[in-house]
Coordinates of C-alpha atoms in Angstrom, one line a residue:
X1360 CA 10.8 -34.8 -14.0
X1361 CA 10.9 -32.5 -11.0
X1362 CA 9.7 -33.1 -7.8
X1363 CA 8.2 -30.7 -4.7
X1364 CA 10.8 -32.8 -2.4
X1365 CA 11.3 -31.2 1.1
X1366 CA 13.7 -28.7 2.2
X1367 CA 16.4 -29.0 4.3
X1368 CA 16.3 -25.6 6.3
X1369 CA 13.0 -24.4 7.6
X1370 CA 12.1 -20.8 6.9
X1371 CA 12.5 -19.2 10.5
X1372 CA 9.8 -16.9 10.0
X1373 CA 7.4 -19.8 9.1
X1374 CA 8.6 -21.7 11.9
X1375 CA 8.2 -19.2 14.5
X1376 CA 4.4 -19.2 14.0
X1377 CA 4.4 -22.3 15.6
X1378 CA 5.4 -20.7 19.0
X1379 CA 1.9 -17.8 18.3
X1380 CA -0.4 -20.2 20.6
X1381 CA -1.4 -17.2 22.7
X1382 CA -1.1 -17.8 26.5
X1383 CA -0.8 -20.7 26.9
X1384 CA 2.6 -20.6 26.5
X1385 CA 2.8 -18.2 29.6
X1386 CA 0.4 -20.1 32.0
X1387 CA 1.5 -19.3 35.5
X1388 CA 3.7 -16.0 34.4
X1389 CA 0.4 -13.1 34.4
X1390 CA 3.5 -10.7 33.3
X1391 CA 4.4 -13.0 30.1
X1392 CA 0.6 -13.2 29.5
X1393 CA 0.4 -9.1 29.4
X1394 CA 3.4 -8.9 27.1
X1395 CA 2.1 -11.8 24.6
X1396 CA -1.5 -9.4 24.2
X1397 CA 0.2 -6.3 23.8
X1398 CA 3.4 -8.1 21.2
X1399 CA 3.8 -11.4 20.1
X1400 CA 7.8 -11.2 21.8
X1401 CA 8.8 -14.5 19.3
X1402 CA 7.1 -13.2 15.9
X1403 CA 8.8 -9.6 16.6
X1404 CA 12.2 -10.9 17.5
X1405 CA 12.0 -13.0 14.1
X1406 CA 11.2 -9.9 12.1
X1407 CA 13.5 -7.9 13.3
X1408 CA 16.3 -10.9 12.3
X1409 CA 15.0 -10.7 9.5
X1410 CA 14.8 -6.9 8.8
X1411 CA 18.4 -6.2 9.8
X1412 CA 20.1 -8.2 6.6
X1413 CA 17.6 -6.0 4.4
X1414 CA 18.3 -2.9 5.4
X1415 CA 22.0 -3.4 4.9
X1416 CA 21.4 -5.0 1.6
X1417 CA 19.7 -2.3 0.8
X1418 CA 22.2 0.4 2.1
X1419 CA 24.9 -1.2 0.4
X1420 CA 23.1 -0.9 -3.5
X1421 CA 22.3 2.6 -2.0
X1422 CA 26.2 3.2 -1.3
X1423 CA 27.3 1.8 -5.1
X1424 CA 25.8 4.6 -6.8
X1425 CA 26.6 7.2 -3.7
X1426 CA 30.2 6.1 -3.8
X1427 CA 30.2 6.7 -7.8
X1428 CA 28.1 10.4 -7.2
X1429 CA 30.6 11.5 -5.1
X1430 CA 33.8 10.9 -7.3
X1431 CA 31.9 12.4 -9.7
X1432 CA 31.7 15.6 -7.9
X1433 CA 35.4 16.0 -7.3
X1434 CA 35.8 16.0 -11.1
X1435 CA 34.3 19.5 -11.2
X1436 CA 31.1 21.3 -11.1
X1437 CA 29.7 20.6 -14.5
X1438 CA 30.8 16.5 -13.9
X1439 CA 28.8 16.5 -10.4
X1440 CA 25.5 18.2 -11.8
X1441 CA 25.4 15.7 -15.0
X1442 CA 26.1 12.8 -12.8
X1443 CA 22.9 14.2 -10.2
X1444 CA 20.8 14.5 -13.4
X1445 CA 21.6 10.9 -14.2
X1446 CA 21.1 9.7 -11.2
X1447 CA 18.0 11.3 -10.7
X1448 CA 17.0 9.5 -13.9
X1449 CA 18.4 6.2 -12.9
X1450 CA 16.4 6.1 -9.8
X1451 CA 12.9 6.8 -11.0
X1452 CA 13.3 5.1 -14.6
X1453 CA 15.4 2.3 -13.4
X1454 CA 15.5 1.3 -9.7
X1455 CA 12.2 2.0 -9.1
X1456 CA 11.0 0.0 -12.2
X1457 CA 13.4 -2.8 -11.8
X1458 CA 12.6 -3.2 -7.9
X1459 CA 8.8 -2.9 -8.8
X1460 CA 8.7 -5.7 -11.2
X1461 CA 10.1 -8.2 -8.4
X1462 CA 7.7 -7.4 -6.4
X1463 CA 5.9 -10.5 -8.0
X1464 CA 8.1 -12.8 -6.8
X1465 CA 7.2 -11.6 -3.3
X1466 CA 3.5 -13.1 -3.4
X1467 CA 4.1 -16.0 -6.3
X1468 CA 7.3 -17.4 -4.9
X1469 CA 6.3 -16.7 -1.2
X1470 CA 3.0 -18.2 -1.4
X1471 CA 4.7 -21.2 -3.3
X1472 CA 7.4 -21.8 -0.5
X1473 CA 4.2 -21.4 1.7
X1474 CA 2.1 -24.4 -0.1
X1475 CA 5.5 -26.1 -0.6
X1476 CA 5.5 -26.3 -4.1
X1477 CA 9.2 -26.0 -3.8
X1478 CA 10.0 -26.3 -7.3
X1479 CA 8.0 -23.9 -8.8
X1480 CA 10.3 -21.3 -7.1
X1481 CA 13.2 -21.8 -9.5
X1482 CA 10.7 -21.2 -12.7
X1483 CA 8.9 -18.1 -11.1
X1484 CA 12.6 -16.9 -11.0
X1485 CA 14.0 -17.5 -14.5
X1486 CA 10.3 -16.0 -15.6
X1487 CA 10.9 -12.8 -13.8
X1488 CA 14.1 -12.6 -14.9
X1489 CA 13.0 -12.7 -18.5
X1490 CA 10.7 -10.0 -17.7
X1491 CA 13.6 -7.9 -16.3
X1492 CA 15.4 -8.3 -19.3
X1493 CA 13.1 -7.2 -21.7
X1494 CA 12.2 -4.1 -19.8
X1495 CA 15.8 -3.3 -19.2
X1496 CA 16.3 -3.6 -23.2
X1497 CA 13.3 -1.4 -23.6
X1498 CA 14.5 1.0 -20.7
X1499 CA 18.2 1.0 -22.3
X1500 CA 17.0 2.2 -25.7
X1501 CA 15.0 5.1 -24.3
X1502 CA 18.7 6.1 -21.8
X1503 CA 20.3 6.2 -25.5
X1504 CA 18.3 9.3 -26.2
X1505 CA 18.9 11.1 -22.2
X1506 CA 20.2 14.1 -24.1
X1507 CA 17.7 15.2 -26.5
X1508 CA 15.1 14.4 -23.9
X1509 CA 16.6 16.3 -20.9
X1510 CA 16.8 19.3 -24.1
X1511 CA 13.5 18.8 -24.0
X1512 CA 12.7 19.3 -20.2
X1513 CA 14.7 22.5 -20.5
X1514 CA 18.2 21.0 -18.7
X1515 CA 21.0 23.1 -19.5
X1516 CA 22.7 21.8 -22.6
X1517 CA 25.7 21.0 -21.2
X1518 CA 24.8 19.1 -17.9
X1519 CA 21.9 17.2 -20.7
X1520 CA 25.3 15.9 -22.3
X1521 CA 27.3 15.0 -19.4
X1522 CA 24.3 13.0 -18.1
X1523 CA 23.6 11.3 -21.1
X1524 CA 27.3 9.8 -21.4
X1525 CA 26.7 8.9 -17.8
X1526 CA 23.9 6.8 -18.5
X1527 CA 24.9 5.1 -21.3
X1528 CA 27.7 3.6 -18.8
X1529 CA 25.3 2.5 -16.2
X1530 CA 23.2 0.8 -18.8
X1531 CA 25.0 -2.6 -18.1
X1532 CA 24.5 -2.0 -14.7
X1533 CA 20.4 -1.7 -14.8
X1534 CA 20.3 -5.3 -16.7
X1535 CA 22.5 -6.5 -13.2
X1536 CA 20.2 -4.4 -10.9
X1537 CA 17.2 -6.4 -12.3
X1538 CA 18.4 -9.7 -12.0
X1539 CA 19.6 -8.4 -8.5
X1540 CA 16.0 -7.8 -7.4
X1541 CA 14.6 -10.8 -8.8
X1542 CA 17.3 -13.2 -6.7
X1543 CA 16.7 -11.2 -3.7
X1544 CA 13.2 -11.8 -3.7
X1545 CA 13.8 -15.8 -4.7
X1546 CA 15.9 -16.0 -1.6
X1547 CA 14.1 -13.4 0.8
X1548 CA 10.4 -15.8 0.3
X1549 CA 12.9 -18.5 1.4
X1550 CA 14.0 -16.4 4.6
X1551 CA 17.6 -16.7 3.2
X1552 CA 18.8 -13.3 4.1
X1553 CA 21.9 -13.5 6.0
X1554 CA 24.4 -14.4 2.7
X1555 CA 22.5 -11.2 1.0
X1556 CA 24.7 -8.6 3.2
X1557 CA 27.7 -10.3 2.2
X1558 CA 27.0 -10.3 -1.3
X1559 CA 26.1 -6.8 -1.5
X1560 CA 28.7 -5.9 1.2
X1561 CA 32.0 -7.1 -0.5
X1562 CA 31.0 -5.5 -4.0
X1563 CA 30.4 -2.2 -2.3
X1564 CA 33.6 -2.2 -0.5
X1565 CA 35.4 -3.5 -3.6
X1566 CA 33.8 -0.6 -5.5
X1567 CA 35.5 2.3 -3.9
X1568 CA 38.7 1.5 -4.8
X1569 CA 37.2 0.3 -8.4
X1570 CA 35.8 4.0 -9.0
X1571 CA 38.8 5.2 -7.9
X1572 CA 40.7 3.9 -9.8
X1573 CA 38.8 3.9 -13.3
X1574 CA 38.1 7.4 -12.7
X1575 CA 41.6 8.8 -11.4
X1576 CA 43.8 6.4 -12.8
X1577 CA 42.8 5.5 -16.3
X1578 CA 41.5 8.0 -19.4
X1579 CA 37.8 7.2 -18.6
X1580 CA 37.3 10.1 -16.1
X1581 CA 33.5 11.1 -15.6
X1582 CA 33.1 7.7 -17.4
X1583 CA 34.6 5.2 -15.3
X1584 CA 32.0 6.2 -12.3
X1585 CA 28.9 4.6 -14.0
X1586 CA 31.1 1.8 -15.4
X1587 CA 32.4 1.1 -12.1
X1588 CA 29.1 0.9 -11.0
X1589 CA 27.7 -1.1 -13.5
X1590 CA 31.2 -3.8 -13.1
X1591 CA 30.3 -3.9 -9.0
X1592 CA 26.6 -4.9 -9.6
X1593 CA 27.2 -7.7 -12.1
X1594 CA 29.8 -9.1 -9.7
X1595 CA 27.0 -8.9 -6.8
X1596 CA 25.1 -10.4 -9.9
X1597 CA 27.4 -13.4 -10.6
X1598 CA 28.0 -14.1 -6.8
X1599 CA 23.9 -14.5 -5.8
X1600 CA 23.9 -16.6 -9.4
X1601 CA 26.7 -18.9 -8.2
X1602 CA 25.0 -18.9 -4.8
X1603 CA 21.8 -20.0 -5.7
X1604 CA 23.0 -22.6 -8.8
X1605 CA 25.7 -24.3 -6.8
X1606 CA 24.5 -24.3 -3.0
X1607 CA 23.2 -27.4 -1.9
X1608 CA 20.7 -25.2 0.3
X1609 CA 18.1 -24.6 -3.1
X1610 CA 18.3 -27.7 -3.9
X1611 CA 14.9 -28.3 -3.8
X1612 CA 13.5 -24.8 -4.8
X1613 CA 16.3 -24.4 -7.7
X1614 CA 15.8 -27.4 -10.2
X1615 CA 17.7 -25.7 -12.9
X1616 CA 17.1 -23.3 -16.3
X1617 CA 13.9 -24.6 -17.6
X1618 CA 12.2 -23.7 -21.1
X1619 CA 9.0 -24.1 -18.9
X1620 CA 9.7 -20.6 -17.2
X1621 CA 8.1 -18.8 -20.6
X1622 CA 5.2 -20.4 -19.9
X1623 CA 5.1 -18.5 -17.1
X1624 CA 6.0 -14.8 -18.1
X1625 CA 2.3 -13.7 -18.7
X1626 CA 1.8 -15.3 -15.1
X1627 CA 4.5 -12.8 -14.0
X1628 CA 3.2 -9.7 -16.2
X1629 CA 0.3 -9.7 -14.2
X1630 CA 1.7 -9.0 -11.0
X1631 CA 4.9 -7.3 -11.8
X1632 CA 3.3 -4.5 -13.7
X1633 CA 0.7 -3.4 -11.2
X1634 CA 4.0 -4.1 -8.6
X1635 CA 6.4 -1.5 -11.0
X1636 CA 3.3 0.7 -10.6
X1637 CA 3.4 0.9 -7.3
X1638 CA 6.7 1.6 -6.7
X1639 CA 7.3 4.2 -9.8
X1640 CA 4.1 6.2 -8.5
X1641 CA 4.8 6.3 -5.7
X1642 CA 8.9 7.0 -6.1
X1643 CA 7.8 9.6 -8.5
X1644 CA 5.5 11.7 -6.5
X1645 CA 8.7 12.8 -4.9
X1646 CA 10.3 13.7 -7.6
X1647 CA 7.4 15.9 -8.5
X1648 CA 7.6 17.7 -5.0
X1649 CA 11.0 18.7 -5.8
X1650 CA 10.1 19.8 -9.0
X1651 CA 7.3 22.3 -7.4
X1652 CA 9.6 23.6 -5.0
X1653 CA 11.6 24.7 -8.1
X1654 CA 9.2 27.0 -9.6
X1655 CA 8.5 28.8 -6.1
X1656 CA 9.9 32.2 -5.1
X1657 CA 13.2 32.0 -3.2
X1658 CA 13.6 28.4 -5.6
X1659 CA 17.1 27.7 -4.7
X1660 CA 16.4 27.7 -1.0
X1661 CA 13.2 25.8 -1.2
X1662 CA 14.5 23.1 -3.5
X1663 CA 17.6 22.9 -1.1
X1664 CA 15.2 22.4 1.7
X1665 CA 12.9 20.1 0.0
X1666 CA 15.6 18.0 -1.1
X1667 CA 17.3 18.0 1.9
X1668 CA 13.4 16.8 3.2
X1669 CA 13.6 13.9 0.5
X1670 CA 16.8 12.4 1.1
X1671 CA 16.1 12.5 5.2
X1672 CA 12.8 10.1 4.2
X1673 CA 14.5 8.1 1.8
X1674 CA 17.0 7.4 4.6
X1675 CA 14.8 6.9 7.3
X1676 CA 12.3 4.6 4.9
X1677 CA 15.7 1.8 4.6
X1678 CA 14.3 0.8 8.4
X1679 CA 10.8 0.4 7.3
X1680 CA 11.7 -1.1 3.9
X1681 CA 13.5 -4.4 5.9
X1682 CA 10.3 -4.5 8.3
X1683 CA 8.1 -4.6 5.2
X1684 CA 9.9 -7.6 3.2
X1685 CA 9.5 -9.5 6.7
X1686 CA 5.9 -8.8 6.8
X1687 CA 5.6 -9.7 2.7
X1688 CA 7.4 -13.0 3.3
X1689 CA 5.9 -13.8 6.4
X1690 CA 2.1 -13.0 5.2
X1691 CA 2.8 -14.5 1.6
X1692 CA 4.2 -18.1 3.6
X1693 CA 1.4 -18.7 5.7
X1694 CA -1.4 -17.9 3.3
X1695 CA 0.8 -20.2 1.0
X1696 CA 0.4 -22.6 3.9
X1697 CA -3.5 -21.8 4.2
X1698 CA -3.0 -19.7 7.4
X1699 CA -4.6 -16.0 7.2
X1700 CA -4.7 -15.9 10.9
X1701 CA -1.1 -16.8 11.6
X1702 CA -0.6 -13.9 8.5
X1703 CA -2.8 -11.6 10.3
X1704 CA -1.1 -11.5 13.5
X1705 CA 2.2 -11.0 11.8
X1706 CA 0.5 -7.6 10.3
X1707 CA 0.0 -6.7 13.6
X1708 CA 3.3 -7.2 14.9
X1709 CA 4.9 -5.7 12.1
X1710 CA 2.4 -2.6 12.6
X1711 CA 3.9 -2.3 15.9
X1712 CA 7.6 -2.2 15.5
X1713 CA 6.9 0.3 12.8
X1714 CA 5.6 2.5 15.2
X1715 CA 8.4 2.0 17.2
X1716 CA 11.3 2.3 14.6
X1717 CA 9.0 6.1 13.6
X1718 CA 9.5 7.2 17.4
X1719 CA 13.2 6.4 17.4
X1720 CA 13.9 8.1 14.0
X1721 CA 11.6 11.0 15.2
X1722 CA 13.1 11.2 18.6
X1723 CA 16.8 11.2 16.8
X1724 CA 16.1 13.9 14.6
X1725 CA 13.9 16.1 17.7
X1726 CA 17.6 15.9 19.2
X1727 CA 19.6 16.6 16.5
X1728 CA 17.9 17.7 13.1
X1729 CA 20.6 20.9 12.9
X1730 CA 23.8 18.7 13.3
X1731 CA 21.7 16.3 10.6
X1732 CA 20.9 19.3 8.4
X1733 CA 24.6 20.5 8.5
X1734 CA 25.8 17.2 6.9
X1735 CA 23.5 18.7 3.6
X1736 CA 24.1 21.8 3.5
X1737 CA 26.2 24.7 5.7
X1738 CA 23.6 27.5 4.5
X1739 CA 22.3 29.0 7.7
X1740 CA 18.8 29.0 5.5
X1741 CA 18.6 25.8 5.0
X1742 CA 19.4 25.0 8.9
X1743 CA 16.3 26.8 9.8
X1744 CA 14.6 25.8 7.3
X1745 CA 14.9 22.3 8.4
X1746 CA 13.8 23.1 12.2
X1747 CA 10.7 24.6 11.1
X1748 CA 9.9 21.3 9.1
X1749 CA 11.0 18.5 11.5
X1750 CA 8.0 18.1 13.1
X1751 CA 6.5 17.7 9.5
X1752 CA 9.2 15.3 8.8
X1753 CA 8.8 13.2 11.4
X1754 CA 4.6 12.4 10.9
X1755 CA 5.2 12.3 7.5
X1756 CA 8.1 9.2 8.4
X1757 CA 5.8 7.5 10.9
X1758 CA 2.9 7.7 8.3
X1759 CA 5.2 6.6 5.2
X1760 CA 6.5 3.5 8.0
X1761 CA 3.2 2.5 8.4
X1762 CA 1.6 2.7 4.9
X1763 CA 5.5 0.7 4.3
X1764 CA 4.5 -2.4 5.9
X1765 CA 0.6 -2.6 4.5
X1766 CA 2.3 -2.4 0.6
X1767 CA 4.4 -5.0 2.0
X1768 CA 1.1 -7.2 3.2
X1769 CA -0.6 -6.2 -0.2
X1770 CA 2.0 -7.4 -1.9
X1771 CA 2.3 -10.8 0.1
X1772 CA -1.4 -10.9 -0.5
X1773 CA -1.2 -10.4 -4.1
X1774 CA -3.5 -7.4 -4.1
X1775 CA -1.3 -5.3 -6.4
X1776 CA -3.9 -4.2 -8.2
X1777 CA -6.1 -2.6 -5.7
X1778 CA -2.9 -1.0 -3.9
X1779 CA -1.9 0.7 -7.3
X1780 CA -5.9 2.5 -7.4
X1781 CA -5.1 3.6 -3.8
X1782 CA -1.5 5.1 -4.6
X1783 CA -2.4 6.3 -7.7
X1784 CA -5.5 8.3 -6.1
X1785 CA -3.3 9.1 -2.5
X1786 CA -0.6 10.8 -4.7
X1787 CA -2.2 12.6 -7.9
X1788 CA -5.8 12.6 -6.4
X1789 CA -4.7 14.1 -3.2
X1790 CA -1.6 14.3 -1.9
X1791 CA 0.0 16.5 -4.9
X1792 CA -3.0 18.7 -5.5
X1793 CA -2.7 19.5 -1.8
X1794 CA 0.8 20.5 -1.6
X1795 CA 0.5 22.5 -4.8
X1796 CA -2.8 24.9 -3.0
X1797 CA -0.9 25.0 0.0
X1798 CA 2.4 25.9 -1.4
X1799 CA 1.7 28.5 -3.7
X1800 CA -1.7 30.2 -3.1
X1801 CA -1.7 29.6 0.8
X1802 CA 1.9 30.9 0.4
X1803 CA 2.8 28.0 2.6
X1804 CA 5.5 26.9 0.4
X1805 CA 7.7 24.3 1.4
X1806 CA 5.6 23.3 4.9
X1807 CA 2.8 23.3 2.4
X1808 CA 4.3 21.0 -0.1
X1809 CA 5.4 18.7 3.0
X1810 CA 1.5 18.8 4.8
X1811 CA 0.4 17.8 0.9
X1812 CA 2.6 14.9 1.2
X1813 CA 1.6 13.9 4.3
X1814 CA -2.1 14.1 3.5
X1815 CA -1.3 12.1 0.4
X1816 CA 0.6 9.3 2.7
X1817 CA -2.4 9.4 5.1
X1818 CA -4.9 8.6 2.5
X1819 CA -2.3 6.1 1.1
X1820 CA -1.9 4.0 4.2
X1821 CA -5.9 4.3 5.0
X1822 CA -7.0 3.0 1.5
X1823 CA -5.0 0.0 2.4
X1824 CA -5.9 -0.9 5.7
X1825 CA -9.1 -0.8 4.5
X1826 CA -8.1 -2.8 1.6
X1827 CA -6.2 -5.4 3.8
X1828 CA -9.5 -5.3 6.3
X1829 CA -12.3 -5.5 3.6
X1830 CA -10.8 -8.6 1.8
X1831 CA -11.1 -12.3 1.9
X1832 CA -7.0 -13.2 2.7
X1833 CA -6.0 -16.1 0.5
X1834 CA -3.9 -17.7 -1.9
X1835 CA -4.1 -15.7 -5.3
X1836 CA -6.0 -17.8 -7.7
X1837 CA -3.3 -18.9 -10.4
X1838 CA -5.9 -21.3 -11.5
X1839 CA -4.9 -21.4 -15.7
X1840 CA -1.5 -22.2 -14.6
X1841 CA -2.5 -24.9 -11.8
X1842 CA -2.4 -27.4 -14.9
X1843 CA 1.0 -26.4 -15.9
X1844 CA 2.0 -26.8 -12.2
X1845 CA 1.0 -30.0 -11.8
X1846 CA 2.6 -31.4 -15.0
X1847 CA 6.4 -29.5 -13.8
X1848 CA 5.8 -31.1 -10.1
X1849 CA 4.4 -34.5 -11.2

């Protein structure tokens, strides 16, 4: 029989809300009293130390399929624009999907750790896993048929061919990115982050000289780029496994495979889908933009630009995508715990150094967005092109940093639901419709298809703070499952 038993290590986030006691702390000290009402110095300095070890984790998974991209490229010109097609594909079937579904793990195993019903992390885990699986098999059999589809989207026949053999390599590596996800989310409710850069780290660093080799040094050529891939996230795969099986620190949250995790999978379903539809919409929306800016006069400059646009967010959103799983673990713990105040001021704090991380990245790019455009392009087009949007760019960051955090508290909150109306209606509702009337008939074109994105953002991160403001912050009511609970813990 399993017990809850009580962990060893203390999450630091939950134990830092311990020191929130207002000022108190700073009797005697009118200064300390000031800074305490204006940032809660102890919460912050926790997020942060907790934010760092994401982003690099993050960065690194980012870098394995870079790393691949790029020796794809020195192949030749027809090798570089199949493995952009696949890539493309990858992202917003795959990565978006797999790191969507996890997101239940976020509120079930965070609110768990939260109520300390230790062992009922281990079985969330092997349930989402499950779920990973069966997507990825679904998701594999659709990449089988890449080329006929991309025929179908009118892709040139020959890059439609070169992308679909890139795929079906990469197809091992989207069952590893799954299970990836779902052990990053087991460990980052636990506040384990730390051992995550590492494992993610090595791989990555091990990977260049894997692609190199497979793709330089063996027959494989455009082939051994996705299977190198695929080979460095199963061994970032194997390493969490072993790392979570055989460490003594999960002792009491990992209890060992259990047959009673299928119980469980419809439990899962009903937050990881409206999670995969939060990220996919939202991931996809951007893809769309690029899409419109390819059907505008002057195309090739525009998409350029546009692109150039995307990949600058995507960049600058790795900051507020560590800040968010902070906020997620640190709201999902201590409503877990009973605590909506102590998850309420985190919110807050999080808000704040979001804010703050915007005015850096906007300040950075004020300063330098020509040297940062010449690392994408040495078209003097696209140079001014870029100048004239970095304003745009930088709202649309701070907006997309902010709206970052509150999915992050919706998710720790459980409200997937609700968060996938507002994205679904920021997006296709607003967002979209407005770039495509200011684009083409306000002539705008690509400012207008950035203001449309920004409007869409706006609406985004307003639906949810009125959401997170309108709504009764508690544990999620598992209630059919509390029965199955009790007999795993008793």
């Amino acid at each position: 029989m399993l017990s809850t038993g009580s962990p060893e290590h203390v999450a630091p986030l939950l134990e830092s809300a311990g020191h929130s006691r207002g000022c108190q702390e700073h009797r005697g000290t009118w200064f300390g009293c000031i800074t305490k009402k204006l940032l809660d110095v102890e919460e912050a300095k926790n997020q942060i130390f907790f934010a760092l070890p994401m982003i690099f984790t993050n960065a690194f998974y980012y870098l394995i399929n870079l790393v691949s991209l790029m020796f794809s490229g020195h192949l030749g010109e027809l090798e570089l624009a199949g493995a952009t097609l696949a890539n493309a594909w990858y992202f917003a079937t795959g990565v978006s999907l797999m790191a969507g579904l996890s997101g239940s793990l976020e509120t079930i195993c965070g609110q768990g750790y939260g109520a300390k019903q230790y062992r009922m992390l281990g079985i969330y885990l092997q349930a989402s896993c499950i779920v990973s699986f069966l997507f990825s098999t679904i998701l594999s059999i659709i990449w089988f048929y890449t080329e006929p589809i991309m025929i179908i989207l009118h892709q040139d026949p020959q890059i439609a061919k070169s992308a679909a053999l890139y795929l079906k390599y990469l197809i091992p590596g989207l069952f590893a990115y799954g299970f990836i996800q779902n052990i990053l989310r087991f460990l980052q409710t636990q506040s384990v982050v730390m051992p995550l850069v590492a494992f993610s780290g090595v791989p990555t660093c091990i990977h260049v000289g894997l692609t190199y080799v497979l793709v330089h040094w063996t027959k494989l050529g455009l082939k051994g780029a996705p299977l190198a891939t695929s080979i460095s996230l199963w061994t970032s795969t194997l390493g969490l496994a072993a790392y979570v099986v055989f460490s003594k620190r999960f002792k009491h949250t990992w209890g060992g495979f259990s047959s009673a995790s299928f119980s469980y999978i419809h439990t899962n379903l009903k937050l990881a889908l409206p999670s995969a539809a939060m990220s996919c919409l939202e991931f996809w929306a951007f893809e769309v933009l690029v899409l419109l800016a390819g059907v505008m006069p002057n195309s090739e400059i525009t998409t350029s630009l546009i692109a150039t646009c995307v990949n600058t967010e995507t960049i600058a959103y790795m900051g507020a995508f560590g800040l968010s799983a902070a906020v997620s673990t640190r709201v999902s713990n201590e409503l877990g715990a009973s605590d909506p105040d102590r998850a309420k001021n985190a919110m807050a704090v999080c808000l704040k150094l979001s804010i703050v991380l915007a005015l850096i990245i906007g300040l950075a790019l004020g300063v330098a967005h020509n040297q940062w455009a010449g690392l994408f392009s040495d078209s003097t087009s696209i140079r001014k092109g870029f100048a004239s949007m970095t304003a745009l760019l930088v709202i649309s960051i701070t907006v997309d940093s902010f709206q970052a955090i509150l999915s992050g508290v919706a998710r720790g909150c459980g409200l997937q639901k609700l968060a996938v109306i507002a994205n679904t209606v920021a997006f296709y509702f607003v967002g979209l419709p407005v770039s495509a009337i200011l684009g083409f008939k306000l002539k705008l074109y690509s400012q207008g298809l950035w203001i449309g994105l920004i409007c869409g953002l706006s609406f985004q991160a307003c639906t949810l703070f009125v959401i997170l403001q309108r709504v009764k912050w508690g544990k999620i009511d598992l209630s059919e499952t509390a029965q199955k609970e009790k007999s795993i813990m008793a």
